[in-house]
Every structure is written in structure tokens, then in C-alpha cells.
PDB file of C-alpha atoms and ligand atoms in Angstrom:
ATOM      1  CA  MET A   1      -1.474   0.758  -2.980  1.00  0.00           C
ATOM      2  CA  ARG A   2      -3.295  -0.558   0.336  1.00  0.00           C
ATOM      3  CA  ILE A   3      -1.818  -0.708   3.613  1.00  0.00           C
ATOM      4  CA  LEU A   4      -2.196  -2.522   7.297  1.00  0.00           C
ATOM      5  CA  VAL A   5      -1.339  -0.749   9.927  1.00  0.00           C
ATOM      6  CA  VAL A   6      -0.573  -3.509  13.279  1.00  0.00           C
ATOM      7  CA  GLU A   7       0.109  -1.746  16.006  1.00  0.00           C
ATOM      8  CA  ASP A   8      -0.734  -2.550  19.277  1.00  0.00           C
ATOM      9  CA  GLU A   9      -0.010   1.319  21.006  1.00  0.00           C
ATOM     10  CA  ALA A  10      -2.494   3.471  20.216  1.00  0.00           C
ATOM     11  CA  SER A  11      -0.330   6.221  19.827  1.00  0.00           C
ATOM     12  CA  LEU A  12       1.830   5.161  18.093  1.00  0.00           C
ATOM     13  CA  ALA A  13      -0.522   3.509  16.045  1.00  0.00           C
ATOM     14  CA  LYS A  14      -2.650   6.914  15.378  1.00  0.00           C
ATOM     15  CA  GLN A  15       0.584   8.341  14.440  1.00  0.00           C
ATOM     16  CA  LEU A  16       1.686   5.361  11.760  1.00  0.00           C
ATOM     17  CA  THR A  17      -2.673   5.501  10.087  1.00  0.00           C
ATOM     18  CA  SER A  18      -1.726   9.256   9.366  1.00  0.00           C
ATOM     19  CA  SER A  19       1.078   9.396   7.968  1.00  0.00           C
ATOM     20  CA  ILE A  20       0.338   6.159   6.405  1.00  0.00           C
ATOM     21  CA  ALA A  21      -2.237   8.147   4.848  1.00  0.00           C
ATOM     22  CA  GLU A  22      -0.913  11.295   3.925  1.00  0.00           C
ATOM     23  CA  ALA A  23       1.026   9.712   2.029  1.00  0.00           C
ATOM     24  CA  GLY A  24      -1.293   9.026  -0.870  1.00  0.00           C
ATOM     25  CA  TYR A  25      -1.870   5.089   0.807  1.00  0.00           C
ATOM     26  CA  ALA A  26      -5.727   3.833   2.223  1.00  0.00           C
ATOM     27  CA  VAL A  27      -4.484   2.643   5.407  1.00  0.00           C
ATOM     28  CA  ASP A  28      -6.674  -0.068   7.868  1.00  0.00           C
ATOM     29  CA  HIS A  29      -5.265  -0.330  11.157  1.00  0.00           C
ATOM     30  CA  ALA A  30      -6.009  -3.915  13.334  1.00  0.00           C
ATOM     31  CA  ALA A  31      -4.811  -3.814  17.595  1.00  0.00           C
ATOM     32  CA  ASP A  32      -4.430  -7.205  17.600  1.00  0.00           C
ATOM     33  CA  GLY A  33      -2.908 -10.128  16.257  1.00  0.00           C
ATOM     34  CA  GLU A  34      -7.506 -11.854  16.144  1.00  0.00           C
ATOM     35  CA  ARG A  35      -7.573  -8.181  14.195  1.00  0.00           C
ATOM     36  CA  ALA A  36      -5.070  -8.347  11.766  1.00  0.00           C
ATOM     37  CA  ASP A  37      -5.287 -12.247  10.845  1.00  0.00           C
ATOM     38  CA  PHE A  38      -8.463 -11.810  10.382  1.00  0.00           C
ATOM     39  CA  LEU A  39      -7.603  -7.918   7.674  1.00  0.00           C
ATOM     40  CA  ALA A  40      -4.632  -9.937   6.401  1.00  0.00           C
ATOM     41  CA  GLN A  41      -6.307 -13.274   4.989  1.00  0.00           C
ATOM     42  CA  THR A  42      -9.771 -10.739   4.327  1.00  0.00           C
ATOM     43  CA  GLU A  43      -8.645  -7.807   2.240  1.00  0.00           C
ATOM     44  CA  PRO A  44      -5.601  -7.684  -0.122  1.00  0.00           C
ATOM     45  CA  TYR A  45      -2.888  -5.229   1.124  1.00  0.00           C
ATOM     46  CA  ASP A  46      -0.098  -3.908  -1.009  1.00  0.00           C
ATOM     47  CA  ALA A  47       2.036  -4.391   1.935  1.00  0.00           C
ATOM     48  CA  MET A  48       1.809  -4.337   5.579  1.00  0.00           C
ATOM     49  CA  VAL A  49       3.854  -2.970   9.169  1.00  0.00           C
ATOM     50  CA  LEU A  50       3.765  -5.419  12.028  1.00  0.00           C
ATOM     51  CA  ASP A  51       4.778  -4.903  15.034  1.00  0.00           C
ATOM     52  CA  LEU A  52       5.926  -7.867  16.993  1.00  0.00           C
ATOM     53  CA  GLY A  53       4.989  -7.624  20.152  1.00  0.00           C
ATOM     54  CA  LEU A  54       0.622  -7.953  20.267  1.00  0.00           C
ATOM     55  CA  PRO A  55      -2.184  -9.399  22.499  1.00  0.00           C
ATOM     56  CA  LYS A  56      -4.097 -11.866  21.587  1.00  0.00           C
ATOM     57  CA  ILE A  57      -2.311 -13.757  18.483  1.00  0.00           C
ATOM     58  CA  ASP A  58       1.820 -11.998  18.925  1.00  0.00           C
ATOM     59  CA  GLY A  59       3.716 -10.453  14.974  1.00  0.00           C
ATOM     60  CA  LEU A  60       5.782 -13.818  14.556  1.00  0.00           C
ATOM     61  CA  THR A  61       3.256 -16.782  15.415  1.00  0.00           C
ATOM     62  CA  LEU A  62       1.138 -14.428  13.152  1.00  0.00           C
ATOM     63  CA  LEU A  63       3.342 -13.630   9.920  1.00  0.00           C
ATOM     64  CA  ARG A  64       5.431 -17.172  10.567  1.00  0.00           C
ATOM     65  CA  ASN A  65       1.097 -18.744  10.179  1.00  0.00           C
ATOM     66  CA  TRP A  66       0.870 -16.544   7.026  1.00  0.00           C
ATOM     67  CA  ARG A  67       3.919 -17.296   4.839  1.00  0.00           C
ATOM     68  CA  GLU A  68       3.354 -21.257   5.448  1.00  0.00           C
ATOM     69  CA  ALA A  69      -0.809 -20.275   4.259  1.00  0.00           C
ATOM     70  CA  GLY A  70       1.167 -19.248   1.566  1.00  0.00           C
ATOM     71  CA  LEU A  71      -0.007 -15.693   1.754  1.00  0.00           C
ATOM     72  CA  ALA A  72       2.848 -12.889  -0.324  1.00  0.00           C
ATOM     73  CA  THR A  73       2.242 -10.101   0.982  1.00  0.00           C
ATOM     74  CA  PRO A  74       4.510  -7.506   1.616  1.00  0.00           C
ATOM     75  CA  VAL A  75       6.280  -7.621   5.955  1.00  0.00           C
ATOM     76  CA  LEU A  76       7.497  -4.600   6.888  1.00  0.00           C
ATOM     77  CA  VAL A  77       7.830  -5.507  11.274  1.00  0.00           C
ATOM     78  CA  LEU A  78       8.610  -3.182  13.742  1.00  0.00           C
ATOM     79  CA  THR A  79      10.933  -4.881  16.412  1.00  0.00           C
ATOM     80  CA  ALA A  80      12.721  -3.367  20.151  1.00  0.00           C
ATOM     81  CA  ARG A  81      14.709  -0.781  19.475  1.00  0.00           C
ATOM     82  CA  GLY A  82      18.212  -2.574  20.247  1.00  0.00           C
ATOM     83  CA  SER A  83      17.250  -6.583  19.821  1.00  0.00           C
ATOM     84  CA  TRP A  84      19.145  -8.367  16.923  1.00  0.00           C
ATOM     85  CA  HIS A  85      16.897 -11.116  18.098  1.00  0.00           C
ATOM     86  CA  ASP A  86      13.617  -9.625  17.066  1.00  0.00           C
ATOM     87  CA  LYS A  87      14.905  -9.084  13.969  1.00  0.00           C
ATOM     88  CA  LEU A  88      16.613 -12.189  12.934  1.00  0.00           C
ATOM     89  CA  ARG A  89      13.112 -13.642  14.141  1.00  0.00           C
ATOM     90  CA  GLY A  90      12.079 -11.268  12.261  1.00  0.00           C
ATOM     91  CA  ILE A  91      13.135 -11.787   9.225  1.00  0.00           C
ATOM     92  CA  ASP A  92      13.328 -15.606   9.876  1.00  0.00           C
ATOM     93  CA  GLY A  93       9.828 -15.575  10.713  1.00  0.00           C
ATOM     94  CA  GLY A  94       9.189 -14.184   6.470  1.00  0.00           C
ATOM     95  CA  ALA A  95       9.587 -10.472   7.150  1.00  0.00           C
ATOM     96  CA  ASP A  96      11.063  -8.269   3.782  1.00  0.00           C
ATOM     97  CA  ASP A  97      12.263  -5.969   5.656  1.00  0.00           C
ATOM     98  CA  TYR A  98      12.133  -4.322   9.192  1.00  0.00           C
ATOM     99  CA  VAL A  99      12.638  -0.869  11.362  1.00  0.00           C
ATOM    100  CA  SER A 100      13.902  -0.903  14.931  1.00  0.00           C
ATOM    101  CA  LYS A 101      11.905   1.618  17.371  1.00  0.00           C
ATOM    102  CA  PRO A 102      11.945   4.098  18.159  1.00  0.00           C
ATOM    103  CA  PHE A 103      12.240   4.939  14.241  1.00  0.00           C
ATOM    104  CA  ARG A 104      11.659   8.275  12.396  1.00  0.00           C
ATOM    105  CA  ILE A 105       7.691   8.375   9.640  1.00  0.00           C
ATOM    106  CA  GLU A 106      10.252   9.015   7.369  1.00  0.00           C
ATOM    107  CA  GLU A 107      11.601   6.212   7.085  1.00  0.00           C
ATOM    108  CA  VAL A 108       8.755   3.675   7.783  1.00  0.00           C
ATOM    109  CA  LEU A 109       7.357   5.281   4.244  1.00  0.00           C
ATOM    110  CA  ALA A 110      11.107   5.089   2.370  1.00  0.00           C
ATOM    111  CA  ARG A 111      11.248   1.240   3.166  1.00  0.00           C
ATOM    112  CA  LEU A 112       7.210   0.749   2.358  1.00  0.00           C
ATOM    113  CA  ARG A 113       8.023   2.694  -0.691  1.00  0.00           C
ATOM    114  CA  ALA A 114      10.778   0.637  -1.315  1.00  0.00           C
ATOM    115  CA  LEU A 115       8.682  -3.203  -0.262  1.00  0.00           C
ATOM    116  CA  ILE A 116       5.500  -2.334  -2.826  1.00  0.00           C
ATOM    117  CA  ARG A 117       8.312  -0.731  -5.363  1.00  0.00           C
ATOM    118  CA  ARG A 118      10.213  -4.531  -5.714  1.00  0.00           C
ATOM    119  CA  THR A 119       7.423  -6.843  -5.552  1.00  0.00           C
ATOM    120  CA  THR A 120       5.648  -5.095  -8.541  1.00  0.00           C
ATOM    121  CA  GLY A 121       8.534  -5.027 -10.372  1.00  0.00           C
ATOM    122  CA  HIS A 122      10.132  -2.136 -10.486  1.00  0.00           C
ATOM    123  CA  LEU A 123      13.528  -0.438  -9.717  1.00  0.00           C
ATOM    124  CA  THR A 124      13.256   3.362 -10.286  1.00  0.00           C
ATOM    125  CA  PRO A 125      11.399   4.974  -7.559  1.00  0.00           C
ATOM    126  CA  GLU A 126       9.974   7.354 -10.094  1.00  0.00           C
ATOM    127  CA  LEU A 127       6.838   5.036 -11.902  1.00  0.00           C
ATOM    128  CA  ARG A 128       6.422   6.994 -15.680  1.00  0.00           C
ATOM    129  CA  ALA A 129       4.502   5.362 -18.847  1.00  0.00           C
ATOM    130  CA  GLY A 130       4.350   7.916 -22.001  1.00  0.00           C
ATOM    131  CA  SER A 131       4.220  11.715 -20.565  1.00  0.00           C
ATOM    132  CA  VAL A 132       3.404  10.969 -17.133  1.00  0.00           C
ATOM    133  CA  ALA A 133       4.966  10.642 -14.497  1.00  0.00           C
ATOM    134  CA  LEU A 134       4.362   8.924 -10.797  1.00  0.00           C
ATOM    135  CA  ASP A 135       7.284   9.908  -8.089  1.00  0.00           C
ATOM    136  CA  PRO A 136       5.649   8.236  -4.839  1.00  0.00           C
ATOM    137  CA  ARG A 137       7.612   9.731  -2.301  1.00  0.00           C
ATOM    138  CA  GLN A 138       5.778  13.130  -3.215  1.00  0.00           C
ATOM    139  CA  SER A 139       2.369  11.943  -3.956  1.00  0.00           C
ATOM    140  CA  ARG A 140       4.002  14.007  -6.960  1.00  0.00           C
ATOM    141  CA  VAL A 141       2.498  13.397  -9.989  1.00  0.00           C
ATOM    142  CA  THR A 142       3.535  14.806 -13.265  1.00  0.00           C
ATOM    143  CA  LEU A 143       2.406  15.192 -17.392  1.00  0.00           C
ATOM    144  CA  ASP A 144       5.439  16.283 -19.579  1.00  0.00           C
ATOM    145  CA  GLY A 145       6.846  17.753 -16.083  1.00  0.00           C
ATOM    146  CA  ALA A 146       4.421  20.005 -15.350  1.00  0.00           C
ATOM    147  CA  PRO A 147       2.871  19.190 -11.376  1.00  0.00           C
ATOM    148  CA  VAL A 148      -0.975  18.040 -12.057  1.00  0.00           C
ATOM    149  CA  LYS A 149      -3.630  18.034  -8.722  1.00  0.00           C
ATOM    150  CA  LEU A 150      -5.311  15.302  -8.233  1.00  0.00           C
ATOM    151  CA  THR A 151      -7.409  14.131  -5.215  1.00  0.00           C
ATOM    152  CA  GLY A 152      -5.775  10.852  -2.939  1.00  0.00           C
ATOM    153  CA  HIS A 153      -8.587   8.489  -5.038  1.00  0.00           C
ATOM    154  CA  GLU A 154      -7.699  10.150  -8.076  1.00  0.00           C
ATOM    155  CA  PHE A 155      -3.752   9.889  -7.002  1.00  0.00           C
ATOM    156  CA  ARG A 156      -4.134   6.384  -5.494  1.00  0.00           C
ATOM    157  CA  VAL A 157      -6.025   4.685  -8.038  1.00  0.00           C
ATOM    158  CA  LEU A 158      -3.184   5.763 -10.759  1.00  0.00           C
ATOM    159  CA  SER A 159      -0.617   4.720  -8.929  1.00  0.00           C
ATOM    160  CA  TYR A 160      -1.795   1.311  -8.712  1.00  0.00           C
ATOM    161  CA  LEU A 161      -1.890   1.115 -13.008  1.00  0.00           C
ATOM    162  CA  MET A 162       1.300   2.063 -12.312  1.00  0.00           C
ATOM    163  CA  HIS A 163       1.634   0.096 -10.395  1.00  0.00           C
ATOM    164  CA  HIS A 164       0.649  -2.167 -12.150  1.00  0.00           C
ATOM    165  CA  ARG A 165       1.656  -1.027 -16.061  1.00  0.00           C
ATOM    166  CA  GLY A 166       1.200  -3.077 -19.224  1.00  0.00           C
ATOM    167  CA  ARG A 167      -1.112  -5.665 -16.489  1.00  0.00           C
ATOM    168  CA  VAL A 168      -5.540  -4.999 -17.218  1.00  0.00           C
ATOM    169  CA  VAL A 169      -6.983  -4.019 -13.898  1.00  0.00           C
ATOM    170  CA  SER A 170     -10.887  -5.099 -13.268  1.00  0.00           C
ATOM    171  CA  GLN A 171     -12.722  -2.417 -11.400  1.00  0.00           C
ATOM    172  CA  ALA A 172     -13.803  -4.626  -8.983  1.00  0.00           C
ATOM    173  CA  GLU A 173      -9.838  -5.059  -7.929  1.00  0.00           C
ATOM    174  CA  LEU A 174      -8.768  -1.178  -7.564  1.00  0.00           C
ATOM    175  CA  THR A 175     -11.967  -0.023  -5.887  1.00  0.00           C
ATOM    176  CA  GLU A 176     -10.494  -3.324  -2.966  1.00  0.00           C
ATOM    177  CA  HIS A 177      -6.925  -0.988  -2.979  1.00  0.00           C
ATOM    178  CA  ILE A 178      -8.431   2.705  -2.898  1.00  0.00           C
ATOM    179  CA  TYR A 179     -10.676   2.664  -0.126  1.00  0.00           C
ATOM    180  CA  ALA A 180      -9.474   1.183   3.576  1.00  0.00           C
ATOM    181  CA  GLN A 181     -12.601  -0.907   4.898  1.00  0.00           C
ATOM    182  CA  ASP A 182     -14.199   1.447   6.624  1.00  0.00           C
ATOM    183  CA  PHE A 183     -14.709   3.056   3.663  1.00  0.00           C
ATOM    184  CA  ASP A 184     -18.355   3.436   2.668  1.00  0.00           C
ATOM    185  CA  ARG A 185     -17.327   1.620  -1.032  1.00  0.00           C
ATOM    186  CA  ASP A 186     -19.072   2.647  -4.039  1.00  0.00           C
ATOM    187  CA  SER A 187     -17.607   0.305  -7.438  1.00  0.00           C
ATOM    188  CA  ASN A 188     -19.219   2.465 -10.249  1.00  0.00           C
ATOM    189  CA  THR A 189     -17.241   5.944  -8.170  1.00  0.00           C
ATOM    190  CA  VAL A 190     -13.445   4.044  -9.467  1.00  0.00           C
ATOM    191  CA  GLU A 191     -15.645   4.983 -13.226  1.00  0.00           C
ATOM    192  CA  VAL A 192     -15.240   8.122 -12.128  1.00  0.00           C
ATOM    193  CA  PHE A 193     -12.274   8.276 -11.130  1.00  0.00           C
ATOM    194  CA  ILE A 194     -10.690   7.129 -14.330  1.00  0.00           C
ATOM    195  CA  GLU A 195     -12.751   9.603 -16.328  1.00  0.00           C
ATOM    196  CA  ARG A 196     -11.410  12.463 -14.293  1.00  0.00           C
ATOM    197  CA  LEU A 197      -7.827  10.781 -14.754  1.00  0.00           C
ATOM    198  CA  ARG A 198      -8.339  10.840 -17.944  1.00  0.00           C
ATOM    199  CA  ARG A 199      -9.882  14.301 -18.542  1.00  0.00           C
ATOM    200  CA  LYS A 200      -6.745  15.433 -16.849  1.00  0.00           C
ATOM    201  CA  LEU A 201      -3.542  13.548 -18.276  1.00  0.00           C
ATOM    202  CA  GLY A 202      -5.169  12.579 -21.953  1.00  0.00           C
ATOM    203  CA  VAL A 203      -7.863  10.972 -22.660  1.00  0.00           C
ATOM    204  CA  SER A 204      -6.043   8.051 -24.490  1.00  0.00           C
ATOM    205  CA  PHE A 205      -4.207   8.041 -21.341  1.00  0.00           C
ATOM    206  CA  ILE A 206      -5.793   5.001 -19.369  1.00  0.00           C
ATOM    207  CA  GLU A 207      -7.131   1.882 -21.715  1.00  0.00           C
ATOM    208  CA  THR A 208     -10.228  -0.118 -21.226  1.00  0.00           C
ATOM    209  CA  VAL A 209     -10.788  -3.123 -22.277  1.00  0.00           C
ATOM    210  CA  ARG A 210     -13.875  -4.137 -22.499  1.00  0.00           C
ATOM    211  CA  GLY A 211     -15.209  -6.343 -20.219  1.00  0.00           C
ATOM    212  CA  LEU A 212     -11.444  -6.224 -18.267  1.00  0.00           C
ATOM    213  CA  GLY A 213     -10.885  -3.557 -16.921  1.00  0.00           C
ATOM    214  CA  TYR A 214      -8.861  -0.696 -17.333  1.00  0.00           C
ATOM    215  CA  ARG A 215      -4.363  -0.695 -18.015  1.00  0.00           C
ATOM    216  CA  ILE A 216      -1.593   1.575 -18.607  1.00  0.00           C
ATOM    217  CA  GLU A 217       1.156   0.944 -21.008  1.00  0.00           C
TER     218      GLU A 217
HETATM  219 CA1   CA B   1       3.384  -3.606  20.724  1.00  0.00          CA
END
């Protein structure tokens, strides 16, 4: 899963991006509205965290433009403390949820997980497929109840496939959702991650659909 953080305040942006990355997501950051607009329109994010007060283009204008253009990516808006006006404008502008500043980072993470869960059609916080369970709350994976150690990239591949269970996901799509923008990508490595996951979770757990991609049933 890949997240875009749009926040112009450097220390807050750093806190958000590092905590979201630690929670197992690929993260990109935009410090102004123009950069955010460019990234949102060209990169496929699973969710975005959007500050409203931004240089160049403000967050609310961005949000309205995106929604008018048909961009459906879930958006968590950051609002000024106690500003019910901001909250209303954000939600009316197409935000899916909001967090008021100052916030606890745990709340942002919990709301992001819930947004991603809802938009991918999952009702329970823990994702299950056969004997494998993935808990995004703890970035934890178990096989028959026993913890399985995964690298960050392996976790992101598995998380994306499990969030989209039953659907064939192409190698290109996986690549776009597991790497941050500045990461040196090599689509062949997806195959390597899949092989490692099969070794850890069972050979038949991830199915290869020839010419199309991968699927978890
Ligand atoms: Ca701001």
C-alpha cells in the first residue's frame, strides 16, 4: 500500500512520513499544492493525507479538483485545531475522514487503515486468506497462528494482494503500490518477493495467472 502525505510544515511532514513508513507503507511526500497535484494525478496511491493550508494551491481546492476530475483515492484531511469550519469544508469538498491538529500519530494511522480497509471492501481489521492472517494494526503476519517474519517489501506485496484478494494483480500494478516515488524500481524484483513469500507461506498461496499477474484466493 502506498500513501501520499501532503504537508508543508517540515517537522510534521517528517513525523508523518516516517511513522507511516514504519507502519509498513510506501510513502511519498509533497510540501506544496502543485507538487501534490502532480503526484496525485500521476501516481496510484491507496490513500492520501492532506493538509488544508498549503503553499501554491490550498488543500481544499486540490480536493475539489481531484473529485471533479474523478480521482477517487481516499483522502484523510488534516484540519486546524477546533476549526469545525475546516472539517465541514473538507468533508463537503470530498474528504473521506479528518484528523484535527495537533493529533496523535496513532490516530492518523488508525484512520488510514480504516480508510484503506473500507475502500478495498474489508469489514474486519484483520485480513485472512486460508491459514494466513495479516494484521495491518501491527504490520504482522501469521501462518496457522505462528508469526512469519517478512521484509518491508514482502509485507507490502502481501498486504496489497490480500487487500485485493480474489483479483488478479499485475506485476506493474504491484510495483506501483510497493515503492515510493524516489525508489529505484526494478519490476523483476516483484517476482523475487513473490518467490520469497511462497517459501514462507506455502508454494500455492500466491497463484501466478500466466500473462496477467498474481492472485490470492
Ligand atoms: Ca499547512
